[in-house]
PDB file of C-alpha atoms in Angstrom:
ATOM      1  CA  MET A  10       0.290  -0.162   0.050  1.00  0.00           C
ATOM      2  CA  SER A  11       3.218   2.486   0.970  1.00  0.00           C
ATOM      3  CA  ASP A  12       3.694   2.209  -2.721  1.00  0.00           C
ATOM      4  CA  THR A  13       0.731   3.655  -3.973  1.00  0.00           C
ATOM      5  CA  PHE A  14       0.296   6.055  -1.222  1.00  0.00           C
ATOM      6  CA  GLU A  15      -0.894   9.665  -1.950  1.00  0.00           C
ATOM      7  CA  PRO A  16      -0.276  12.045   0.787  1.00  0.00           C
ATOM      8  CA  ASP A  17      -2.333  14.405  -0.970  1.00  0.00           C
ATOM      9  CA  LEU A  18      -5.164  12.565  -1.233  1.00  0.00           C
ATOM     10  CA  TRP A  19      -5.528  12.342   2.366  1.00  0.00           C
ATOM     11  CA  LEU A  20      -5.373  16.088   2.537  1.00  0.00           C
ATOM     12  CA  GLU A  21      -7.826  16.403   0.225  1.00  0.00           C
ATOM     13  CA  LYS A  22     -10.093  13.848   2.113  1.00  0.00           C
ATOM     14  CA  TYR A  23      -9.515  14.749   5.981  1.00  0.00           C
ATOM     15  CA  GLY A  24      -7.441  17.898   5.928  1.00  0.00           C
ATOM     16  CA  ASP A  25     -10.920  20.082   6.418  1.00  0.00           C
ATOM     17  CA  ALA A  26     -12.122  17.729   8.957  1.00  0.00           C
ATOM     18  CA  LEU A  27      -8.998  17.498  11.172  1.00  0.00           C
ATOM     19  CA  PHE A  28      -8.351  21.300  10.822  1.00  0.00           C
ATOM     20  CA  ARG A  29     -12.322  21.826  12.092  1.00  0.00           C
ATOM     21  CA  TYR A  30     -11.351  19.477  14.993  1.00  0.00           C
ATOM     22  CA  ALA A  31      -8.322  21.200  15.883  1.00  0.00           C
ATOM     23  CA  LEU A  32      -9.869  24.542  15.376  1.00  0.00           C
ATOM     24  CA  PHE A  33     -12.889  24.160  17.647  1.00  0.00           C
ATOM     25  CA  ARG A  34     -10.331  22.455  20.483  1.00  0.00           C
ATOM     26  CA  ILE A  35      -7.758  25.300  20.297  1.00  0.00           C
ATOM     27  CA  GLY A  36      -9.361  28.285  18.844  1.00  0.00           C
ATOM     28  CA  ASP A  37      -6.206  29.420  16.898  1.00  0.00           C
ATOM     29  CA  GLU A  38      -5.946  28.952  13.461  1.00  0.00           C
ATOM     30  CA  THR A  39      -2.519  28.703  12.951  1.00  0.00           C
ATOM     31  CA  ALA A  40      -1.601  26.467  15.411  1.00  0.00           C
ATOM     32  CA  ALA A  41      -4.592  24.271  14.088  1.00  0.00           C
ATOM     33  CA  GLU A  42      -3.264  24.002  10.491  1.00  0.00           C
ATOM     34  CA  ASP A  43       0.287  23.218  12.173  1.00  0.00           C
ATOM     35  CA  LEU A  44      -1.469  20.235  14.206  1.00  0.00           C
ATOM     36  CA  VAL A  45      -3.425  18.957  10.891  1.00  0.00           C
ATOM     37  CA  GLN A  46       0.304  18.994   9.397  1.00  0.00           C
ATOM     38  CA  GLU A  47       2.052  17.153  12.317  1.00  0.00           C
ATOM     39  CA  THR A  48      -0.994  14.670  12.133  1.00  0.00           C
ATOM     40  CA  LEU A  49      -0.427  13.999   8.775  1.00  0.00           C
ATOM     41  CA  LEU A  50       3.106  13.562   8.831  1.00  0.00           C
ATOM     42  CA  ALA A  51       2.680  11.183  11.858  1.00  0.00           C
ATOM     43  CA  GLY A  52       0.064   9.213  10.086  1.00  0.00           C
ATOM     44  CA  ILE A  53       2.234   8.784   7.070  1.00  0.00           C
ATOM     45  CA  LYS A  54       5.304   7.701   8.895  1.00  0.00           C
ATOM     46  CA  SER A  55       3.219   5.084  10.959  1.00  0.00           C
ATOM     47  CA  LEU A  56       0.986   3.917   7.996  1.00  0.00           C
ATOM     48  CA  ASP A  57       2.276   0.609   8.718  1.00  0.00           C
ATOM     49  CA  SER A  58       0.711   0.371  11.839  1.00  0.00           C
ATOM     50  CA  PHE A  59      -2.688   1.153  10.817  1.00  0.00           C
ATOM     51  CA  SER A  60      -4.492  -1.773  11.300  1.00  0.00           C
ATOM     52  CA  HIS A  61      -7.749  -0.864   9.082  1.00  0.00           C
ATOM     53  CA  GLN A  62      -9.916  -1.776  12.636  1.00  0.00           C
ATOM     54  CA  SER A  63     -10.886   2.102  12.403  1.00  0.00           C
ATOM     55  CA  THR A  64     -11.419   4.013   9.394  1.00  0.00           C
ATOM     56  CA  GLU A  65      -8.439   6.179   8.489  1.00  0.00           C
ATOM     57  CA  GLN A  66     -10.114   9.050   9.319  1.00  0.00           C
ATOM     58  CA  THR A  67     -10.761   7.754  13.163  1.00  0.00           C
ATOM     59  CA  TRP A  68      -7.678   6.886  13.339  1.00  0.00           C
ATOM     60  CA  LEU A  69      -6.071  10.137  12.146  1.00  0.00           C
ATOM     61  CA  THR A  70      -8.512  11.690  14.578  1.00  0.00           C
ATOM     62  CA  GLY A  71      -6.755   9.970  17.258  1.00  0.00           C
ATOM     63  CA  ILE A  72      -3.177  10.907  16.730  1.00  0.00           C
ATOM     64  CA  LEU A  73      -4.307  14.493  16.198  1.00  0.00           C
ATOM     65  CA  LYS A  74      -6.054  14.213  19.783  1.00  0.00           C
ATOM     66  CA  HIS A  75      -2.864  13.411  21.428  1.00  0.00           C
ATOM     67  CA  LYS A  76      -1.502  16.050  19.587  1.00  0.00           C
ATOM     68  CA  ILE A  77      -4.004  18.585  20.929  1.00  0.00           C
ATOM     69  CA  ILE A  78      -3.192  17.578  24.517  1.00  0.00           C
ATOM     70  CA  ASP A  79       0.426  17.927  23.986  1.00  0.00           C
ATOM     71  CA  HIS A  80      -0.201  21.323  22.433  1.00  0.00           C
ATOM     72  CA  LEU A  81      -2.403  22.484  25.312  1.00  0.00           C
ATOM     73  CA  ARG A  82      -0.099  21.152  28.128  1.00  0.00           C
ATOM     74  CA  LYS A  83       2.709  23.147  26.137  1.00  0.00           C
ATOM     75  CA  ARG A  84       0.897  26.265  26.260  1.00  0.00           C
ATOM     76  CA  ALA A  85      -0.043  25.519  29.961  1.00  0.00           C
ATOM     77  CA  ARG A  86       3.299  25.449  30.854  1.00  0.00           C
ATOM     78  CA  GLU A  87       4.386  28.492  29.169  1.00  0.00           C
ATOM     79  CA  GLN A  88       1.589  30.645  30.705  1.00  0.00           C
ATOM     80  CA  THR A  89       1.594  29.799  34.457  1.00  0.00           C
ATOM     81  CA  ALA A  90       2.317  33.552  35.324  1.00  0.00           C
ATOM     82  CA  SER A  91      -0.591  34.293  33.757  1.00  0.00           C
ATOM     83  CA  PHE A  92      -2.901  31.698  35.281  1.00  0.00           C
ATOM     84  CA  ASP A  93      -2.428  31.903  38.672  1.00  0.00           C
ATOM     85  CA  TYR A  94      -5.940  31.473  40.392  1.00  0.00           C
ATOM     86  CA  ASP A  95      -7.236  34.839  41.268  1.00  0.00           C
ATOM     87  CA  PRO A  96      -9.746  34.247  44.322  1.00  0.00           C
ATOM     88  CA  ASP A  97     -11.647  37.696  44.057  1.00  0.00           C
ATOM     89  CA  ARG A  98     -15.402  37.771  43.253  1.00  0.00           C
ATOM     90  CA  GLU A  99     -15.301  40.325  40.754  1.00  0.00           C
ATOM     91  CA  ALA A 100     -14.891  37.905  38.379  1.00  0.00           C
ATOM     92  CA  ASP A 101     -18.545  37.159  38.486  1.00  0.00           C
ATOM     93  CA  GLY A 102     -19.221  40.578  36.732  1.00  0.00           C
ATOM     94  CA  HIS A 103     -22.022  41.908  37.938  1.00  0.00           C
ATOM     95  CA  SER A 104     -24.368  39.544  37.542  1.00  0.00           C
ATOM     96  CA  PHE A 105     -25.209  39.298  41.390  1.00  0.00           C
ATOM     97  CA  ASP A 106     -26.287  42.389  43.706  1.00  0.00           C
ATOM     98  CA  GLY A 107     -24.371  42.467  47.348  1.00  0.00           C
ATOM     99  CA  SER A 108     -26.761  39.997  49.029  1.00  0.00           C
ATOM    100  CA  GLY A 109     -26.054  37.383  46.176  1.00  0.00           C
ATOM    101  CA  ARG A 110     -29.095  37.736  44.011  1.00  0.00           C
ATOM    102  CA  TRP A 111     -29.407  37.936  40.480  1.00  0.00           C
ATOM    103  CA  ASN A 112     -29.162  41.404  39.274  1.00  0.00           C
ATOM    104  CA  ASN A 113     -30.331  40.637  35.456  1.00  0.00           C
ATOM    105  CA  PRO A 114     -31.989  37.010  35.831  1.00  0.00           C
ATOM    106  CA  PRO A 115     -31.066  34.541  33.394  1.00  0.00           C
ATOM    107  CA  SER A 116     -33.901  35.273  30.428  1.00  0.00           C
ATOM    108  CA  GLU A 117     -35.707  32.289  28.747  1.00  0.00           C
ATOM    109  CA  TRP A 118     -34.268  31.287  25.338  1.00  0.00           C
ATOM    110  CA  LYS A 119     -36.534  30.887  22.810  1.00  0.00           C
ATOM    111  CA  SER A 120     -36.344  27.568  20.559  1.00  0.00           C
ATOM    112  CA  PRO A 121     -32.551  27.066  21.061  1.00  0.00           C
ATOM    113  CA  GLN A 122     -33.177  23.572  19.192  1.00  0.00           C
ATOM    114  CA  GLN A 123     -33.629  25.405  15.961  1.00  0.00           C
ATOM    115  CA  ASP A 124     -30.413  27.447  16.249  1.00  0.00           C
ATOM    116  CA  LEU A 125     -28.295  24.224  15.846  1.00  0.00           C
ATOM    117  CA  GLN A 126     -28.962  24.101  12.080  1.00  0.00           C
ATOM    118  CA  ASN A 127     -27.887  27.623  11.858  1.00  0.00           C
ATOM    119  CA  GLU A 128     -24.410  28.258  10.926  1.00  0.00           C
ATOM    120  CA  GLN A 129     -24.883  32.162  12.225  1.00  0.00           C
ATOM    121  CA  PHE A 130     -25.434  31.200  15.833  1.00  0.00           C
ATOM    122  CA  TRP A 131     -22.720  28.781  15.561  1.00  0.00           C
ATOM    123  CA  ARG A 132     -20.405  31.414  14.419  1.00  0.00           C
ATOM    124  CA  ILE A 133     -21.726  33.494  17.552  1.00  0.00           C
ATOM    125  CA  PHE A 134     -21.148  30.752  19.466  1.00  0.00           C
ATOM    126  CA  ARG A 135     -17.348  30.336  18.431  1.00  0.00           C
ATOM    127  CA  ASP A 136     -16.845  33.902  18.602  1.00  0.00           C
ATOM    128  CA  CYS A 137     -18.170  33.614  22.454  1.00  0.00           C
ATOM    129  CA  LEU A 138     -15.432  30.929  22.882  1.00  0.00           C
ATOM    130  CA  ALA A 139     -12.899  32.996  21.716  1.00  0.00           C
ATOM    131  CA  ARG A 140     -13.378  36.083  23.656  1.00  0.00           C
ATOM    132  CA  LEU A 141     -12.621  33.417  27.058  1.00  0.00           C
ATOM    133  CA  PRO A 142      -9.018  33.894  28.028  1.00  0.00           C
ATOM    134  CA  GLU A 143      -7.314  31.190  26.601  1.00  0.00           C
ATOM    135  CA  GLN A 144      -6.280  29.206  29.056  1.00  0.00           C
ATOM    136  CA  THR A 145      -9.749  28.950  30.921  1.00  0.00           C
ATOM    137  CA  ALA A 146     -10.931  28.148  27.370  1.00  0.00           C
ATOM    138  CA  ASN A 147      -8.573  25.291  26.805  1.00  0.00           C
ATOM    139  CA  LEU A 148      -9.564  24.140  30.014  1.00  0.00           C
ATOM    140  CA  PHE A 149     -13.084  24.032  29.672  1.00  0.00           C
ATOM    141  CA  ILE A 150     -12.766  22.401  25.951  1.00  0.00           C
ATOM    142  CA  LEU A 151     -10.971  19.737  27.319  1.00  0.00           C
ATOM    143  CA  ARG A 152     -13.549  19.752  30.349  1.00  0.00           C
ATOM    144  CA  GLU A 153     -16.622  19.436  27.722  1.00  0.00           C
ATOM    145  CA  MET A 154     -15.578  18.234  24.441  1.00  0.00           C
ATOM    146  CA  GLU A 155     -13.087  15.712  25.653  1.00  0.00           C
ATOM    147  CA  GLY A 156     -14.718  14.935  29.020  1.00  0.00           C
ATOM    148  CA  MET A 157     -11.563  14.859  30.400  1.00  0.00           C
ATOM    149  CA  GLU A 158     -11.518  14.779  34.695  1.00  0.00           C
ATOM    150  CA  GLY A 159     -11.068  17.388  37.040  1.00  0.00           C
ATOM    151  CA  GLU A 160      -7.909  15.749  38.788  1.00  0.00           C
ATOM    152  CA  ASP A 161      -6.526  15.254  35.378  1.00  0.00           C
ATOM    153  CA  LEU A 162      -7.035  18.678  34.128  1.00  0.00           C
ATOM    154  CA  CYS A 163      -5.298  19.997  37.381  1.00  0.00           C
ATOM    155  CA  LYS A 164      -2.278  17.921  36.371  1.00  0.00           C
ATOM    156  CA  LEU A 165      -2.051  19.556  33.054  1.00  0.00           C
ATOM    157  CA  PHE A 166      -2.991  23.374  34.119  1.00  0.00           C
ATOM    158  CA  GLY A 167      -1.105  23.243  37.562  1.00  0.00           C
ATOM    159  CA  ILE A 168      -3.915  23.936  39.483  1.00  0.00           C
ATOM    160  CA  GLY A 169      -3.405  23.183  43.095  1.00  0.00           C
ATOM    161  CA  THR A 170      -7.079  22.237  43.956  1.00  0.00           C
ATOM    162  CA  THR A 171      -9.750  20.653  42.210  1.00  0.00           C
ATOM    163  CA  ASN A 172     -11.953  23.525  44.059  1.00  0.00           C
ATOM    164  CA  ASN A 173     -10.416  26.264  42.393  1.00  0.00           C
ATOM    165  CA  LEU A 174     -10.797  24.231  39.263  1.00  0.00           C
ATOM    166  CA  TRP A 175     -14.546  23.868  39.814  1.00  0.00           C
ATOM    167  CA  VAL A 176     -14.404  28.053  40.404  1.00  0.00           C
ATOM    168  CA  MET A 177     -12.788  28.508  37.235  1.00  0.00           C
ATOM    169  CA  LEU A 178     -15.505  26.033  35.158  1.00  0.00           C
ATOM    170  CA  SER A 179     -18.088  27.714  36.683  1.00  0.00           C
ATOM    171  CA  ARG A 180     -17.093  31.552  35.782  1.00  0.00           C
ATOM    172  CA  THR A 181     -16.276  30.285  32.322  1.00  0.00           C
ATOM    173  CA  ARG A 182     -19.682  28.835  31.884  1.00  0.00           C
ATOM    174  CA  MET A 183     -21.090  32.019  33.145  1.00  0.00           C
ATOM    175  CA  LYS A 184     -19.479  34.016  31.030  1.00  0.00           C
ATOM    176  CA  LEU A 185     -20.007  32.162  27.840  1.00  0.00           C
ATOM    177  CA  ARG A 186     -23.883  32.228  28.705  1.00  0.00           C
ATOM    178  CA  LEU A 187     -23.958  35.602  28.976  1.00  0.00           C
ATOM    179  CA  CYS A 188     -22.048  35.893  25.840  1.00  0.00           C
ATOM    180  CA  LEU A 189     -24.586  33.775  24.023  1.00  0.00           C
ATOM    181  CA  GLU A 190     -27.585  35.652  25.773  1.00  0.00           C
ATOM    182  CA  THR A 191     -26.423  39.062  24.773  1.00  0.00           C
ATOM    183  CA  HIS A 192     -24.964  38.550  21.186  1.00  0.00           C
ATOM    184  CA  TRP A 193     -27.679  35.672  20.311  1.00  0.00           C
ATOM    185  CA  PHE A 194     -31.159  35.358  22.276  1.00  0.00           C
ATOM    186  CA  ASP A 195     -31.280  38.573  23.465  1.00  0.00           C
ATOM    187  CA  LYS A 196     -30.904  40.216  20.035  1.00  0.00           C
ATOM    188  CA  GLY A 197     -33.417  42.274  18.783  1.00  0.00           C
ATOM    189  CA  LYS A 198     -35.534  42.418  21.864  1.00  0.00           C
TER     190      LYS A 198
ATOM    191  CA  MET B   8     -30.484  29.548  52.874  1.00  0.00           C
ATOM    192  CA  LEU B   9     -28.170  29.529  49.618  1.00  0.00           C
ATOM    193  CA  LYS B  10     -27.577  32.218  47.625  1.00  0.00           C
ATOM    194  CA  CYS B  11     -28.192  32.494  43.773  1.00  0.00           C
ATOM    195  CA  ARG B  12     -24.480  33.318  43.489  1.00  0.00           C
ATOM    196  CA  GLN B  13     -23.574  30.292  45.545  1.00  0.00           C
ATOM    197  CA  ILE B  14     -26.194  28.385  43.331  1.00  0.00           C
ATOM    198  CA  ALA B  15     -24.962  29.445  40.325  1.00  0.00           C
ATOM    199  CA  GLU B  16     -21.157  27.900  41.209  1.00  0.00           C
ATOM    200  CA  ILE B  17     -22.760  24.905  42.602  1.00  0.00           C
ATOM    201  CA  ALA B  18     -24.926  24.263  39.481  1.00  0.00           C
ATOM    202  CA  SER B  19     -21.887  24.431  37.507  1.00  0.00           C
ATOM    203  CA  ARG B  20     -20.080  22.128  39.859  1.00  0.00           C
ATOM    204  CA  SER B  21     -23.054  19.429  39.680  1.00  0.00           C
ATOM    205  CA  LEU B  22     -21.807  19.174  35.758  1.00  0.00           C
ATOM    206  CA  ASP B  23     -17.969  18.330  36.831  1.00  0.00           C
ATOM    207  CA  SER B  24     -18.315  16.295  40.001  1.00  0.00           C
ATOM    208  CA  GLU B  25     -21.005  14.299  42.038  1.00  0.00           C
ATOM    209  CA  LEU B  26     -22.669  17.059  45.135  1.00  0.00           C
ATOM    210  CA  PRO B  27     -22.475  16.000  48.273  1.00  0.00           C
ATOM    211  CA  TRP B  28     -25.876  14.360  49.396  1.00  0.00           C
ATOM    212  CA  LEU B  29     -26.427  17.234  51.681  1.00  0.00           C
ATOM    213  CA  LEU B  30     -25.455  20.168  49.393  1.00  0.00           C
ATOM    214  CA  ARG B  31     -27.386  18.317  46.339  1.00  0.00           C
ATOM    215  CA  LEU B  32     -30.421  18.558  48.343  1.00  0.00           C
ATOM    216  CA  ARG B  33     -30.076  22.016  49.169  1.00  0.00           C
ATOM    217  CA  PHE B  34     -29.364  22.651  45.893  1.00  0.00           C
ATOM    218  CA  LYS B  35     -32.662  21.247  44.504  1.00  0.00           C
ATOM    219  CA  LEU B  36     -34.412  22.657  47.228  1.00  0.00           C
ATOM    220  CA  HIS B  37     -33.371  26.413  45.691  1.00  0.00           C
ATOM    221  CA  LEU B  38     -34.197  25.282  42.227  1.00  0.00           C
ATOM    222  CA  ALA B  39     -37.446  24.402  43.033  1.00  0.00           C
ATOM    223  CA  MET B  40     -38.121  27.634  44.462  1.00  0.00           C
ATOM    224  CA  CYS B  41     -36.221  29.697  42.047  1.00  0.00           C
ATOM    225  CA  ARG B  42     -36.724  30.281  38.357  1.00  0.00           C
ATOM    226  CA  ALA B  43     -34.037  32.312  37.698  1.00  0.00           C
ATOM    227  CA  CYS B  44     -31.603  29.737  38.823  1.00  0.00           C
ATOM    228  CA  ARG B  45     -33.539  26.941  37.201  1.00  0.00           C
ATOM    229  CA  THR B  46     -33.213  28.604  33.831  1.00  0.00           C
ATOM    230  CA  TYR B  47     -29.629  29.185  34.337  1.00  0.00           C
ATOM    231  CA  PHE B  48     -28.911  25.498  35.217  1.00  0.00           C
ATOM    232  CA  ARG B  49     -30.973  24.561  32.308  1.00  0.00           C
ATOM    233  CA  GLN B  50     -28.734  26.974  30.076  1.00  0.00           C
ATOM    234  CA  LEU B  51     -25.561  25.349  31.583  1.00  0.00           C
ATOM    235  CA  ASN B  52     -26.500  22.039  30.363  1.00  0.00           C
ATOM    236  CA  PHE B  53     -27.791  23.473  27.329  1.00  0.00           C
ATOM    237  CA  ILE B  54     -24.116  24.691  26.649  1.00  0.00           C
ATOM    238  CA  ARG B  55     -22.705  21.379  27.319  1.00  0.00           C
ATOM    239  CA  PHE B  56     -24.783  20.138  24.812  1.00  0.00           C
ATOM    240  CA  LEU B  57     -23.570  22.644  22.417  1.00  0.00           C
ATOM    241  CA  LEU B  58     -19.740  21.598  22.978  1.00  0.00           C
ATOM    242  CA  ARG B  59     -20.603  18.114  22.396  1.00  0.00           C
ATOM    243  CA  ARG B  60     -22.135  18.783  19.262  1.00  0.00           C
ATOM    244  CA  MET B  61     -19.867  21.237  17.527  1.00  0.00           C
ATOM    245  CA  ASP B  62     -17.942  18.770  15.313  1.00  0.00           C
ATOM    246  CA  ASP B  63     -21.109  17.856  13.730  1.00  0.00           C
ATOM    247  CA  SER B  64     -22.067  21.690  13.610  1.00  0.00           C
ATOM    248  CA  SER B  65     -23.306  23.394  10.735  1.00  0.00           C
ATOM    249  CA  PHE B  66     -20.512  25.590  11.420  1.00  0.00           C
ATOM    250  CA  ASP B  67     -18.267  25.576   8.333  1.00  0.00           C
ATOM    251  CA  ALA B  68     -14.375  26.045   8.987  1.00  0.00           C
ATOM    252  CA  LYS B  69     -11.905  24.866   6.011  1.00  0.00           C
ATOM    253  CA  LEU B  70      -8.133  25.209   5.681  1.00  0.00           C
ATOM    254  CA  SER B  71      -7.456  28.269   3.696  1.00  0.00           C
ATOM    255  CA  PRO B  72      -6.023  27.623   0.394  1.00  0.00           C
ATOM    256  CA  GLU B  73      -2.478  28.919   1.734  1.00  0.00           C
ATOM    257  CA  ALA B  74      -2.507  26.113   4.489  1.00  0.00           C
ATOM    258  CA  ARG B  75      -3.269  23.321   2.065  1.00  0.00           C
ATOM    259  CA  GLN B  76      -0.822  24.415  -0.383  1.00  0.00           C
ATOM    260  CA  ARG B  77       2.149  24.403   2.945  1.00  0.00           C
ATOM    261  CA  ILE B  78       0.836  21.681   4.050  1.00  0.00           C
ATOM    262  CA  SER B  79       1.166  19.802   1.008  1.00  0.00           C
ATOM    263  CA  HIS B  80       4.495  20.818   0.719  1.00  0.00           C
ATOM    264  CA  GLU B  81       5.689  19.266   3.932  1.00  0.00           C
ATOM    265  CA  ILE B  82       3.848  16.370   3.363  1.00  0.00           C
ATOM    266  CA  ASN B  83       5.046  15.506  -0.014  1.00  0.00           C
ATOM    267  CA  LYS B  84       8.867  15.870   1.118  1.00  0.00           C
ATOM    268  CA  PRO B  85      10.881  12.410   0.367  1.00  0.00           C
TER     269      PRO B  85
END
């Protein structure tokens, strides 16, 4: 098979899918392109070990997944200084009043299921993700898209206690929710 | 009585780990009485659902022609 193997055919068939997969997880286009390249190179190199028990795409995605986690680990190491846990409560934004009640209670979202077919909706969602601070976004995506568990995340990102992690994830979800509400669900109200 | 601010954090935490039973009880009790927190919790769940659906989403991202050319060049090196 190696004799007739055409690297460009892989690029043609799987390039975009791999790119999307990486882009959704790391948010950085240039880095996502590099990871696609590295993944294809690694795949070509170890073509002999491809067992055909899975599809080529699943196999390549598996390689990419490892590369993404490596990439995020490296980024986390580079950025520890700016990633200290910040205990102050300001990160809640102005969601609550002094006595802990909602300032602006979450509004009902109208038929959110319909929005799943809407590319514009996904664009807004991606933009909201892109607005999150890089490290918290990385953390959050690994938690939600890869289902990574708390202890593994703490190790990967050098977070002291799982309790700090829960707080970070909570603030991330809060920001993301507010962003979606502001830029999509409440638009035109 | 837990405040909405605390409940918001607990709602998120319940998506990441199992709550101790007493806390879970207080959480449920608060939700039963507080519409805003119920809505908040439902929306957090929806956001999780979105992230799990993102790979199949209709959001269309493609390699740029330049990137494609660069990658093609690299993977065809002997």
